XYZ file of C-alpha atoms in Angstrom:
767
model
C -25.257 202.949 172.585
C -23.102 203.048 175.739
C -23.632 201.259 179.042
C -24.640 204.509 180.740
C -27.381 205.135 178.176
C -28.682 201.570 178.519
C -28.866 201.994 182.327
C -30.822 205.260 182.032
C -33.262 203.661 179.537
C -33.870 200.633 181.821
C -34.537 202.934 184.803
C -36.985 204.947 182.707
C -38.914 201.801 181.629
C -38.980 200.507 185.206
C -40.294 203.836 186.488
C -42.960 203.881 183.775
C -44.089 200.330 184.649
C -44.299 201.063 188.375
C -46.114 204.326 187.763
C -48.656 202.662 185.469
C -49.344 199.980 188.086
C -49.798 202.602 190.769
C -52.110 204.557 188.491
C -54.189 201.505 187.723
C -54.432 200.643 191.432
C -55.903 203.971 192.435
C -59.655 204.454 192.550
C -60.989 207.969 192.631
C -58.707 209.212 195.425
C -55.973 206.542 195.430
C -54.355 204.715 198.317
C -53.643 206.954 201.282
C -56.628 209.225 200.611
C -59.576 207.011 201.638
C -61.677 207.944 204.640
C -63.190 204.468 205.095
C -63.594 201.090 203.422
C -66.849 202.213 201.816
C -64.985 205.166 200.383
C -62.762 202.730 198.498
C -65.509 200.193 197.810
C -68.925 201.763 197.568
C -70.467 198.233 197.555
C -69.555 197.906 201.243
C -71.494 201.014 202.286
C -74.220 200.402 204.887
C -73.359 196.711 205.021
C -75.288 194.782 207.664
C -74.759 191.309 209.067
C -78.070 190.005 207.703
C -79.363 190.554 204.153
C -82.225 192.939 203.576
C -84.979 190.324 203.501
C -88.143 189.735 205.465
C -87.576 185.975 205.275
C -85.541 183.835 207.585
C -82.391 182.382 205.985
C -83.836 178.882 206.409
C -86.908 180.012 204.447
C -85.035 181.451 201.463
C -83.984 184.781 202.964
C -80.272 184.299 202.401
C -78.316 186.203 199.716
C -74.992 184.856 198.430
C -73.971 188.231 197.020
C -74.433 189.662 200.504
C -72.287 186.816 201.864
C -69.578 187.753 199.369
C -69.694 191.351 200.577
C -69.344 190.183 204.174
C -66.296 188.094 203.223
C -64.661 191.035 201.415
C -65.434 193.318 204.335
C -63.949 190.787 206.765
C -60.751 190.581 204.675
C -59.984 194.318 204.581
C -59.513 197.195 206.956
C -58.891 200.910 206.671
C -55.590 202.181 208.093
C -54.282 205.742 207.772
C -56.198 206.442 204.572
C -55.288 203.173 202.903
C -56.980 199.815 202.458
C -54.890 196.947 203.764
C -55.303 193.196 204.146
C -56.600 191.670 207.362
C -56.437 188.092 208.586
C -58.165 185.922 207.626
C -57.866 187.135 204.051
C -60.437 185.536 201.687
C -59.385 186.998 198.318
C -56.920 185.562 195.828
C -55.810 189.032 194.708
C -53.883 191.820 196.403
C -55.604 194.959 197.606
C -54.156 196.902 194.704
C -55.482 194.359 192.218
C -58.866 194.448 193.931
C -58.949 198.225 193.669
C -58.013 198.039 189.995
C -60.681 195.417 189.296
C -63.289 197.530 191.083
C -62.334 200.551 189.013
C -62.750 198.368 185.884
C -66.250 197.338 186.988
C -65.189 193.858 188.173
C -65.782 194.026 191.900
C -66.008 190.288 192.710
C -69.443 190.356 194.377
C -72.011 190.583 191.594
C -69.535 191.002 188.722
C -70.780 190.263 185.203
C -69.090 189.505 181.895
C -67.530 192.543 180.225
C -65.600 190.877 177.411
C -62.414 190.295 179.414
C -61.579 186.625 179.993
C -59.515 187.507 183.087
C -62.735 188.114 184.988
C -63.042 189.303 188.569
C -60.927 188.370 191.619
C -62.011 185.263 193.519
C -63.522 185.366 196.992
C -63.060 181.969 198.645
C -64.089 181.226 202.228
C -64.047 178.077 204.369
C -67.299 176.124 204.480
C -67.400 176.586 208.264
C -67.543 180.346 207.690
C -70.476 179.914 205.275
C -72.376 177.733 207.756
C -71.845 180.242 210.560
C -72.250 183.514 208.663
C -74.555 182.625 205.757
C -76.802 179.674 206.659
C -79.964 178.821 204.718
C -80.652 179.277 201.011
C -81.440 182.061 198.557
C -84.932 182.336 197.114
C -85.088 183.027 193.373
C -86.036 186.601 192.550
C -88.237 187.877 189.754
C -85.598 190.407 188.738
C -83.135 187.735 187.560
C -84.829 185.814 184.732
C -82.117 183.157 184.452
C -82.806 181.936 187.991
C -86.335 180.651 187.355
C -88.165 182.365 184.495
C -85.896 181.162 181.688
C -85.971 177.441 182.625
C -89.673 177.588 183.519
C -90.922 179.306 180.365
C -88.218 178.062 178.016
C -88.095 174.384 178.971
C -90.581 173.269 181.631
C -93.762 174.646 180.018
C -92.877 173.182 176.583
C -92.218 169.863 178.350
C -95.765 170.041 179.725
C -97.082 170.527 176.197
C -95.102 167.505 175.003
C -96.319 165.284 177.840
C -99.934 165.991 176.824
C -99.231 164.343 173.449
C -97.945 161.160 175.118
C -100.745 158.549 175.144
C -102.083 157.289 178.452
C -104.769 155.020 179.784
C -106.220 157.079 182.649
C -106.445 160.645 183.847
C -107.495 162.441 187.003
C -111.276 162.531 187.202
C -112.882 165.934 186.789
C -116.272 165.827 188.479
C -118.903 166.007 185.734
C -121.213 168.078 187.909
C -118.730 170.945 187.617
C -119.921 171.442 184.051
C -123.478 172.513 184.784
C -125.581 171.761 181.709
C -128.658 173.741 182.792
C -127.995 177.480 182.801
C -131.646 178.497 182.943
C -131.506 179.012 186.723
C -129.802 181.888 188.498
C -128.031 179.561 190.955
C -126.268 177.876 188.045
C -124.794 181.196 186.926
C -123.642 181.934 190.479
C -121.945 178.552 190.836
C -120.436 178.537 187.341
C -117.304 180.630 188.239
C -116.543 178.369 191.202
C -117.064 175.294 189.027
C -114.659 176.716 186.425
C -111.983 177.297 189.071
C -112.333 173.811 190.540
C -112.285 172.213 187.084
C -109.173 174.204 186.183
C -107.446 173.126 189.397
C -108.271 169.488 188.630
C -106.847 169.864 185.114
C -103.647 171.429 186.485
C -103.229 168.652 189.058
C -103.822 166.060 186.349
C -101.156 167.624 184.117
C -98.624 167.757 186.961
C -99.334 164.116 187.852
C -98.883 162.986 184.265
C -95.692 165.034 183.864
C -94.349 163.392 187.031
C -95.221 159.939 185.683
C -93.584 160.663 182.334
C -90.415 161.746 184.125
C -90.506 158.910 186.655
C -91.103 156.096 184.143
C -89.362 157.572 181.100
C -86.973 154.673 180.489
C -89.587 151.853 180.463
C -91.863 154.050 178.332
C -89.085 154.625 175.810
C -88.098 150.951 175.854
C -91.663 149.759 175.332
C -92.203 152.358 172.602
C -89.104 151.234 170.712
C -90.175 147.604 171.208
C -93.544 148.354 169.606
C -91.911 150.327 166.786
C -89.535 147.419 166.168
C -92.467 144.979 166.022
C -94.277 147.301 163.584
C -91.195 147.294 161.390
C -90.915 143.487 161.532
C -94.620 142.900 160.782
C -94.716 145.301 157.839
C -91.552 143.843 156.327
C -92.917 140.338 156.927
C -96.098 141.280 155.090
C -94.155 142.889 152.265
C -91.960 139.821 151.780
C -94.816 137.297 152.022
C -96.986 139.359 149.661
C -94.225 139.458 147.070
C -93.782 135.693 147.463
C -97.567 135.022 147.331
C -97.580 133.199 150.680
C -100.427 134.774 152.688
C -104.165 134.836 152.180
C -106.085 138.061 151.840
C -107.682 137.846 155.293
C -104.342 137.064 156.990
C -102.734 140.130 155.429
C -105.655 142.259 156.623
C -105.456 140.609 160.051
C -101.807 141.536 160.518
C -102.466 145.101 159.331
C -105.196 145.393 161.968
C -102.725 144.048 164.553
C -100.386 146.915 163.676
C -103.178 149.454 164.215
C -104.899 147.851 167.231
C -102.036 146.140 169.043
C -102.085 148.680 171.873
C -105.603 147.673 173.018
C -106.263 145.255 175.867
C -106.593 141.811 174.355
C -108.501 140.077 177.148
C -111.329 142.133 178.651
C -114.370 141.552 180.810
C -117.178 139.856 178.871
C -120.414 141.742 178.239
C -123.610 139.762 177.893
C -124.727 141.898 174.953
C -121.547 140.919 173.108
C -122.275 137.262 173.746
C -125.666 137.741 172.073
C -123.967 139.486 169.157
C -121.606 136.572 168.673
C -124.447 134.054 168.755
C -126.353 136.158 166.211
C -123.360 136.191 163.848
C -122.835 132.428 164.017
C -126.399 131.155 163.922
C -126.353 130.840 160.112
C -123.220 128.693 159.910
C -123.841 125.847 157.443
C -122.038 122.569 157.626
C -120.520 120.682 154.716
C -119.972 116.924 154.757
C -116.911 117.169 152.535
C -115.098 119.977 154.364
C -116.692 120.224 157.829
C -116.020 122.864 160.483
C -113.588 121.821 163.179
C -114.517 123.168 166.596
C -112.232 123.549 169.608
C -112.834 123.806 173.327
C -111.218 127.259 173.445
C -113.921 129.811 174.186
C -113.725 133.102 172.317
C -114.063 136.310 174.325
C -116.957 138.117 172.582
C -115.889 141.478 174.057
C -112.260 141.245 172.957
C -111.094 143.533 170.137
C -109.460 140.441 168.636
C -112.879 138.859 168.202
C -114.170 142.064 166.649
C -111.275 142.148 164.184
C -112.108 138.584 163.251
C -115.723 139.652 162.765
C -114.651 142.424 160.391
C -112.553 139.990 158.355
C -115.118 137.208 158.279
C -116.749 138.323 154.984
C -113.400 138.246 153.142
C -112.180 134.878 154.416
C -110.458 132.686 151.848
C -111.812 129.356 153.082
C -114.631 128.249 155.298
C -114.134 128.322 159.065
C -112.185 125.728 160.952
C -113.592 127.270 164.124
C -115.894 130.194 164.855
C -114.154 133.430 163.844
C -110.897 131.656 162.964
C -111.037 131.367 159.162
C -108.870 128.606 157.786
C -105.806 129.669 155.795
C -105.255 126.457 153.835
C -107.659 124.084 152.019
C -108.926 120.873 153.599
C -108.959 117.460 151.932
C -112.344 115.816 151.356
C -113.264 114.068 154.614
C -115.292 111.454 152.709
C -112.335 110.496 150.564
C -111.280 106.924 151.437
C -107.987 106.884 149.512
C -104.947 106.939 151.797
C -102.542 109.816 151.088
C -104.841 110.969 148.287
C -103.458 113.816 146.145
C -106.385 114.223 143.781
C -107.084 117.937 143.253
C -110.809 117.230 143.052
C -110.722 116.331 146.746
C -109.038 119.616 147.623
C -111.253 122.367 149.004
C -111.733 125.338 146.673
C -111.419 128.934 147.906
C -114.439 131.183 148.154
C -114.879 132.881 144.722
C -114.605 136.659 144.448
C -118.226 137.688 143.946
C -119.303 141.316 143.688
C -120.329 141.218 147.316
C -116.899 139.835 148.193
C -115.185 142.665 146.294
C -117.331 145.263 148.074
C -116.282 143.778 151.419
C -112.638 144.034 150.374
C -113.196 147.705 149.550
C -114.801 148.287 152.957
C -111.868 146.635 154.706
C -109.352 148.757 152.807
C -111.312 151.894 153.696
C -111.335 150.895 157.375
C -107.575 150.398 157.413
C -106.863 153.652 155.580
C -109.261 155.584 157.805
C -107.787 154.268 161.036
C -104.301 155.270 159.926
C -105.421 158.666 158.617
C -107.301 159.504 161.834
C -104.055 159.620 163.782
C -102.527 162.983 164.565
C -99.957 164.416 162.185
C -96.398 164.015 163.461
C -95.426 167.454 162.215
C -98.377 169.266 163.801
C -98.258 167.578 167.218
C -94.512 167.064 167.645
C -92.530 168.793 164.901
C -93.797 172.325 165.528
C -93.413 172.177 169.358
C -89.878 170.829 168.830
C -89.026 174.015 166.930
C -90.092 176.165 169.887
C -88.192 173.920 172.303
C -85.074 174.299 170.158
C -85.657 178.053 170.208
C -85.260 177.995 173.993
C -81.902 176.244 173.564
C -80.761 178.832 171.052
C -81.800 181.629 173.418
C -79.896 180.020 176.302
C -76.775 179.562 174.161
C -76.870 183.170 172.979
C -77.317 184.300 176.587
C -74.320 182.233 177.676
C -72.131 183.665 174.921
C -73.211 187.209 175.735
C -72.869 186.747 179.489
C -70.070 184.274 180.046
C -69.642 183.161 183.630
C -73.313 183.450 184.642
C -73.989 180.314 186.699
C -77.762 180.769 186.646
C -77.846 180.651 182.837
C -75.685 177.528 182.698
C -77.821 175.728 185.272
C -80.999 176.724 183.438
C -79.456 175.213 180.306
C -78.525 172.047 182.226
C -82.096 171.511 183.397
C -83.375 172.280 179.893
C -81.167 169.547 178.479
C -82.494 167.209 181.158
C -86.070 168.035 180.095
C -85.196 166.784 176.588
C -86.338 163.385 177.846
C -89.985 164.493 177.548
C -89.704 165.549 173.862
C -87.926 162.241 173.228
C -90.878 160.413 174.767
C -93.269 162.412 172.610
C -91.263 161.630 169.463
C -91.206 157.878 170.156
C -94.922 157.748 170.952
C -95.642 159.772 167.813
C -93.886 157.416 165.422
C -95.991 154.387 166.452
C -98.646 153.276 163.978
C -101.213 152.121 166.553
C -103.709 154.888 167.238
C -103.785 156.455 170.692
C -107.552 156.990 170.699
C -109.478 153.678 170.752
C -112.667 155.425 169.641
C -111.274 155.267 166.096
C -111.425 151.478 166.135
C -114.780 151.538 167.902
C -116.177 153.711 165.133
C -114.790 151.334 162.507
C -116.303 148.315 164.224
C -119.604 150.152 164.874
C -120.385 147.318 167.261
C -123.348 147.821 169.569
C -126.008 145.211 170.175
C -128.506 146.329 172.762
C -125.670 148.161 174.537
C -126.922 151.599 175.554
C -124.798 152.213 178.654
C -121.878 154.588 178.869
C -118.577 152.625 178.677
C -117.439 154.367 181.870
C -120.522 153.056 183.688
C -119.628 149.444 182.840
C -116.227 149.696 184.529
C -115.720 148.150 187.942
C -115.992 150.945 190.505
C -113.562 151.375 193.377
C -111.489 154.223 194.802
C -108.819 154.017 192.106
C -111.224 154.067 189.139
C -113.232 156.867 190.719
C -110.146 158.997 191.278
C -108.608 158.219 187.876
C -111.075 157.696 185.058
C -110.360 156.302 181.607
C -108.640 158.809 179.348
C -110.926 157.812 176.457
C -114.624 157.093 176.824
C -114.548 153.872 174.848
C -115.296 150.189 175.300
C -111.671 149.492 174.348
C -108.792 150.304 176.690
C -105.362 151.294 175.376
C -102.360 150.024 177.302
C -100.048 152.370 179.184
C -97.080 153.363 177.061
C -94.711 151.269 179.196
C -96.851 148.198 178.363
C -97.626 148.866 174.697
C -94.698 146.888 173.342
C -95.707 143.819 175.296
C -99.346 144.355 174.326
C -98.497 144.274 170.622
C -96.379 141.194 171.205
C -99.452 139.525 172.774
C -101.514 140.360 169.676
C -98.895 138.874 167.379
C -98.699 135.804 169.599
C -102.483 135.495 169.368
C -102.178 135.358 165.576
C -99.525 132.688 165.295
C -100.961 130.558 168.102
C -104.381 130.600 166.416
C -103.060 129.709 162.973
C -99.887 127.756 163.749
C -101.365 124.461 162.429
C -102.713 123.880 158.940
C -103.833 120.944 156.755
C -101.042 119.244 154.812
C -100.530 120.603 151.300
C -101.846 118.449 148.484
C -102.837 115.369 150.416
C -104.925 113.990 153.222
C -103.348 113.751 156.661
C -102.827 115.248 160.102
C -102.402 118.975 160.564
C -98.817 120.249 160.320
C -96.954 123.360 161.413
C -97.618 126.422 159.244
C -94.217 127.622 158.040
C -95.361 131.226 157.620
C -96.773 131.459 161.140
C -93.646 129.844 162.534
C -91.580 132.436 160.643
C -93.728 135.195 162.165
C -93.145 133.715 165.621
C -89.389 133.575 165.145
C -89.161 137.085 163.716
C -91.227 138.710 166.481
C -89.408 136.817 169.250
C -86.511 139.186 169.697
C -83.041 137.695 169.814
C -80.185 139.047 171.885
C -79.242 141.248 168.935
C -82.814 142.527 168.620
C -82.991 143.424 172.293
C -79.561 145.042 172.018
C -80.905 147.371 169.301
C -83.995 148.309 171.318
C -82.053 148.845 174.550
C -79.314 150.808 172.759
C -81.844 153.227 171.260
C -83.447 153.644 174.676
C -80.121 154.320 176.383
C -79.202 156.767 173.614
C -82.319 158.913 174.101
C -82.014 158.662 177.883
C -78.245 158.953 178.053
C -77.560 161.982 175.866
C -79.776 164.380 177.908
C -78.252 163.029 181.123
C -74.648 163.312 179.940
C -75.091 166.846 178.593
C -76.967 168.038 181.681
C -74.460 166.349 183.981
C -71.429 167.853 182.223
C -72.928 171.334 182.293
C -73.818 171.111 185.992
C -70.563 169.353 186.882
C -68.457 172.077 185.251
C -70.448 174.932 186.714
C -68.212 176.006 189.615
C -67.936 174.756 192.226
C -66.606 172.092 189.801
C -67.518 168.599 190.945
C -70.420 166.394 191.953
C -72.854 168.495 193.937
C -76.603 169.110 194.268
C -77.615 169.520 190.609
C -75.254 166.976 189.081
C -76.113 164.543 191.898
C -79.822 165.005 191.103
C -79.175 164.011 187.500
C -77.085 161.030 188.628
C -79.691 159.673 191.038
C -82.357 160.070 188.350
C -80.217 158.145 185.855
C -79.775 155.325 188.386
C -83.552 155.055 188.885
C -84.125 154.887 185.132
C -81.484 152.224 184.516
C -82.958 150.199 187.385
C -86.407 150.466 185.798
C -85.004 149.232 182.493
C -83.718 146.135 184.277
C -87.088 145.651 186.002
C -88.953 145.981 182.687
C -86.724 143.421 181.010
C -87.175 141.095 183.961
C -90.970 141.285 183.800
C -91.765 141.576 180.093
C -88.863 140.316 177.970
C -89.596 136.703 178.865
C -87.110 133.890 179.448
C -84.279 133.250 176.990
C -84.985 130.549 174.439
C -83.991 126.987 175.158
C -80.347 126.034 174.958
C -77.604 124.026 176.633
C -75.738 126.838 178.414
C -77.216 128.117 181.689
C -80.291 125.954 181.240
C -81.762 127.058 184.599
C -82.069 130.600 183.184
C -83.729 129.604 179.933
C -87.281 128.841 178.904
C -88.522 125.757 180.702
C -85.717 125.954 183.277
C -85.998 126.036 187.056
C -86.484 129.809 187.277
C -89.090 129.784 184.530
C -91.067 127.039 186.281
C -90.887 128.945 189.568
C -92.377 132.097 188.024
C -89.199 134.170 187.984
C -89.924 135.650 184.546
C -93.528 136.616 185.429
C -93.060 138.738 188.574
C -96.043 140.969 187.748
C -98.409 138.018 188.199
C -99.975 138.659 191.624
C -102.468 135.775 191.699
C -100.384 133.893 194.254
C -100.528 136.833 196.680
C -104.290 136.464 197.140
C -104.297 132.821 198.141
C -103.221 131.395 201.496
C -101.950 128.226 199.848
C -99.570 130.052 197.492
C -98.748 133.207 199.462
C -95.421 131.837 200.733
C -94.375 130.430 197.366
C -91.421 131.601 195.279
C -93.823 133.272 192.830
C -95.061 135.504 195.653
C -91.470 136.378 196.557
C -90.734 137.475 192.990
C -93.934 139.552 192.861
C -93.265 141.290 196.190
C -89.639 141.960 195.271
C -90.505 143.304 191.811
C -93.275 145.638 192.942
C -91.198 146.880 195.880
C -88.282 147.752 193.622
C -90.548 149.267 190.963
C -92.303 151.457 193.563
C -89.009 152.568 195.083
C -87.474 153.472 191.743
C -90.670 155.153 190.570
C -90.872 157.317 193.682
C -87.160 158.064 193.349
C -87.747 159.204 189.789
C -90.634 161.445 190.866
C -88.634 162.991 193.712
C -85.525 163.679 191.661
C -87.390 164.983 188.606
C -90.212 167.038 190.097
C -88.544 167.676 193.465
C -85.206 168.551 191.875
C -86.887 170.875 189.395
C -88.827 172.687 192.110
C -85.724 173.089 194.290
C -83.806 174.526 191.338
C -86.580 176.948 190.391
C -87.178 178.064 193.976
C -83.482 178.420 194.731
C -83.077 175.730 197.395
C -79.948 174.553 195.596
C -78.541 178.073 195.993
C -77.128 177.296 199.442
C -73.857 176.618 201.179
C -74.345 172.852 201.104
C -74.560 172.925 197.309
C -71.403 175.028 197.032
C -69.218 172.099 198.104
C -68.888 168.712 196.452
C -70.994 165.800 197.679
C -67.934 163.866 198.839
C -67.493 166.402 201.687
C -71.049 166.144 202.992
C -70.207 163.221 205.264
C -66.605 164.222 206.043
C -65.120 167.010 208.199
C -65.668 169.918 205.830
C -65.036 173.051 207.878
C -61.844 173.857 205.978
C -63.174 173.123 202.487
C -62.928 176.207 200.312
C -66.152 177.705 198.900
C -66.087 180.325 196.126
C -68.884 182.849 196.611
C -67.874 185.505 194.053
C -68.976 185.665 190.425
C -67.569 186.042 186.904
C -64.125 184.703 187.673
C -61.743 183.173 185.144
C -62.713 179.517 185.721
C -66.413 180.255 185.129
C -65.609 182.060 181.902
C -63.359 179.218 180.738
C -65.999 176.562 181.515
C -68.674 178.619 179.760
C -66.619 178.608 176.577
C -65.465 175.009 176.897
C -68.493 173.121 178.248
C -71.702 175.158 178.599
C -71.994 176.463 175.051
C -70.690 173.202 173.547
C -73.232 171.093 175.448
C -76.041 173.476 174.487
C -75.148 173.321 170.796
C -74.893 169.520 170.970
C -78.302 169.266 172.650
C -79.899 171.475 169.999
C -78.473 169.444 167.145
C -79.254 166.078 168.774
C -82.894 166.912 169.467
C -83.345 168.187 165.925
C -81.806 165.023 164.467
C -83.956 162.760 166.671
C -87.129 164.625 165.656
C -86.203 164.395 161.965
C -85.407 160.657 162.208
C -88.705 160.034 164.015
C -90.630 161.922 161.333
C -88.819 160.088 158.526
C -89.348 156.666 160.133
C -93.075 157.048 160.759
C -93.601 158.609 157.309
C -91.809 155.683 155.673
C -93.751 153.079 157.668
C -97.047 154.811 156.909
C -96.283 154.793 153.193
C -95.395 151.086 153.334
C -98.618 150.453 155.245
C -100.657 152.263 152.584
C -98.954 150.266 149.825
C -99.865 147.022 151.574
C -103.462 148.215 151.922
C -103.614 149.182 148.253
C -102.433 145.686 147.276
C -105.358 144.058 149.085
C -107.724 142.476 146.553
C -105.201 142.712 143.743
C -105.244 139.269 142.015
C -101.513 139.535 141.331
C -100.775 139.455 145.084
C -103.012 136.477 145.885
C -101.614 133.125 146.825
C -101.138 130.680 143.953
C -103.924 128.334 145.071
C -106.365 131.267 145.158
C -105.515 132.904 141.816
C -107.227 130.190 139.753
C -110.473 130.652 141.651
C -110.335 134.444 141.362
C -110.180 134.094 137.583
C -113.345 131.935 137.507
C -116.693 133.475 136.588
C -118.536 134.780 139.607
C -120.675 132.331 141.459
C -119.666 129.105 139.645
C -118.820 127.138 142.800
C -120.022 129.639 145.347
C -122.920 127.518 146.501
C -120.634 124.581 147.130
C -117.973 126.379 149.091
C -119.395 129.452 150.767
C -121.071 129.255 154.136
C -123.266 132.246 154.686
């Protein structure tokens, strides 16, 4: 082919390219044939300075799409039938490209995903222009579900359902007179609708308050829950090992199993006089024995404590006679009348109580009590597993919506807040895997302990404004601890066990009491080391951190890319939760064990003696002599920080959620990064168009990926929680089934169990 032919071909291709561009840039009439701007862009027809809203811009009457139209209108003008640029020009595309995009259905103001990753042209204005032309914020509308309906129905309402499964100590009081019992009078029927409305309003307020508390104190609740779960694991494995090695008595094994089930109840409670009478009635038939006498202590038992009631339940199956009231001895005594020094004669050794038929029946009753208390707890699958499925369904819906409508900021932000709400299902999962029952009435029914006590448990509580406004969640004589205190409560129960039984008679000979190796092992195992605390804290940070990171990334990479209103809300919330973790460890982890390094920080050091590790102890604040002590300083500092962080958590969680749902975050201030809020920001660029290339890219790269990760993570956490609690429950049942089995008894008891019933019963049993 000659040079002339090549030149003609190149001119033909160039003409074709230019013609195709001109054809694609014409809309309806083409450049040079327009009669006005609205003729070229129908979206600009009848454009007014203010949006069509009855609200003031400061009250939610602003409209960012309308602002975008104003910016486009201010950037263009009509001249001799054509649309031309005008200064200042706020678009990143030429007029021809804008016309072509409009013809393709991608006019930048209000554009939606159409399958093309190029998206719509960008409209970017200075922040000063936004402040002057479009002040205020845009109220969410019912016509756009992704603005408020999707996050509200898909994530917030399921979170409310989850928070109702989280155990608590108190609830907002609903006035009992609202439930009129006598409907025989006409006035009762007239007042009934009003009473229903008021009762419903109280229930709604109570739910909102509890949801706010769950959000505000999520990290200490998770930490305490994992602490309790870790103690459950340690106790059950301790029991399993000691049972296999024949080291524990029958009543001690039962005692520790009851600790697992009742360790969330207040250990020290106000004494009732009727309980004191009950205790005297149970001990009035104690018989002495000159060979193996009872040893009394000056420590007074609390007759109203659930610990005392557990001891009462286990009293009939004690292995040896009492060393003190309701503290059955775990090891045999040596004959007190024996005069031989260091005597090792087995005849002088106390014999265990034989297993009579009555004894075996009491073992059966105890096993039934333990099984019943465990079985009365709610099923993990019914209360947590099924709601998790619906919560995951909301994630799947949001992901599908993102993939079908790439570049929709409202959908991505709804997904971000949904991932943030994952904290509540995590709380529900952790509280559901604990073995201690949430409802103390289960234990009260097992104890069946009433002695002349006919009053309502609520009536016996000390009355003041707080208890009148917030009543006990369960109408029971026993009070469960708040979830953020349950781990420490169970630790107190375990400590009660090993402190009560830490000393025992020497094995095989006469002498002073010595340290019980098994109780010392229990103490060491349940006193968490640095590694133990690292495991508990790591699990807490994992369940708190993953929702934060996913929500933060999604909000951060929702243009305007950077740290702004939503991502800053998540960040402030994370700071409050980490601070509360530190405060919880300060108050409830206790001082480090004794050592040479940093001795002032350890147990028995200067800080420990000055009350640094017990900042929740407020006794010194109520005395003039101790008010200005260091202990008072720690208490004031701790409660001030805890209140500040708690209120910060409430504001960021509930306040941030409400501002997102209402649309307060849909404002000019939230369209720029937080770093410019305190700097001269008039020239900072603000993108006010939609469905542009960066949004589409971030939707593919971050939004969908974070949503899929959140769905998988929540499913895995729920499955692990179900597996863990199912495994621990099965181990618990195995330990219960082994109770009374002669093969699991301690060696010094097995010989007595094999004896005929009643042979030495009269000599060793105290009725």
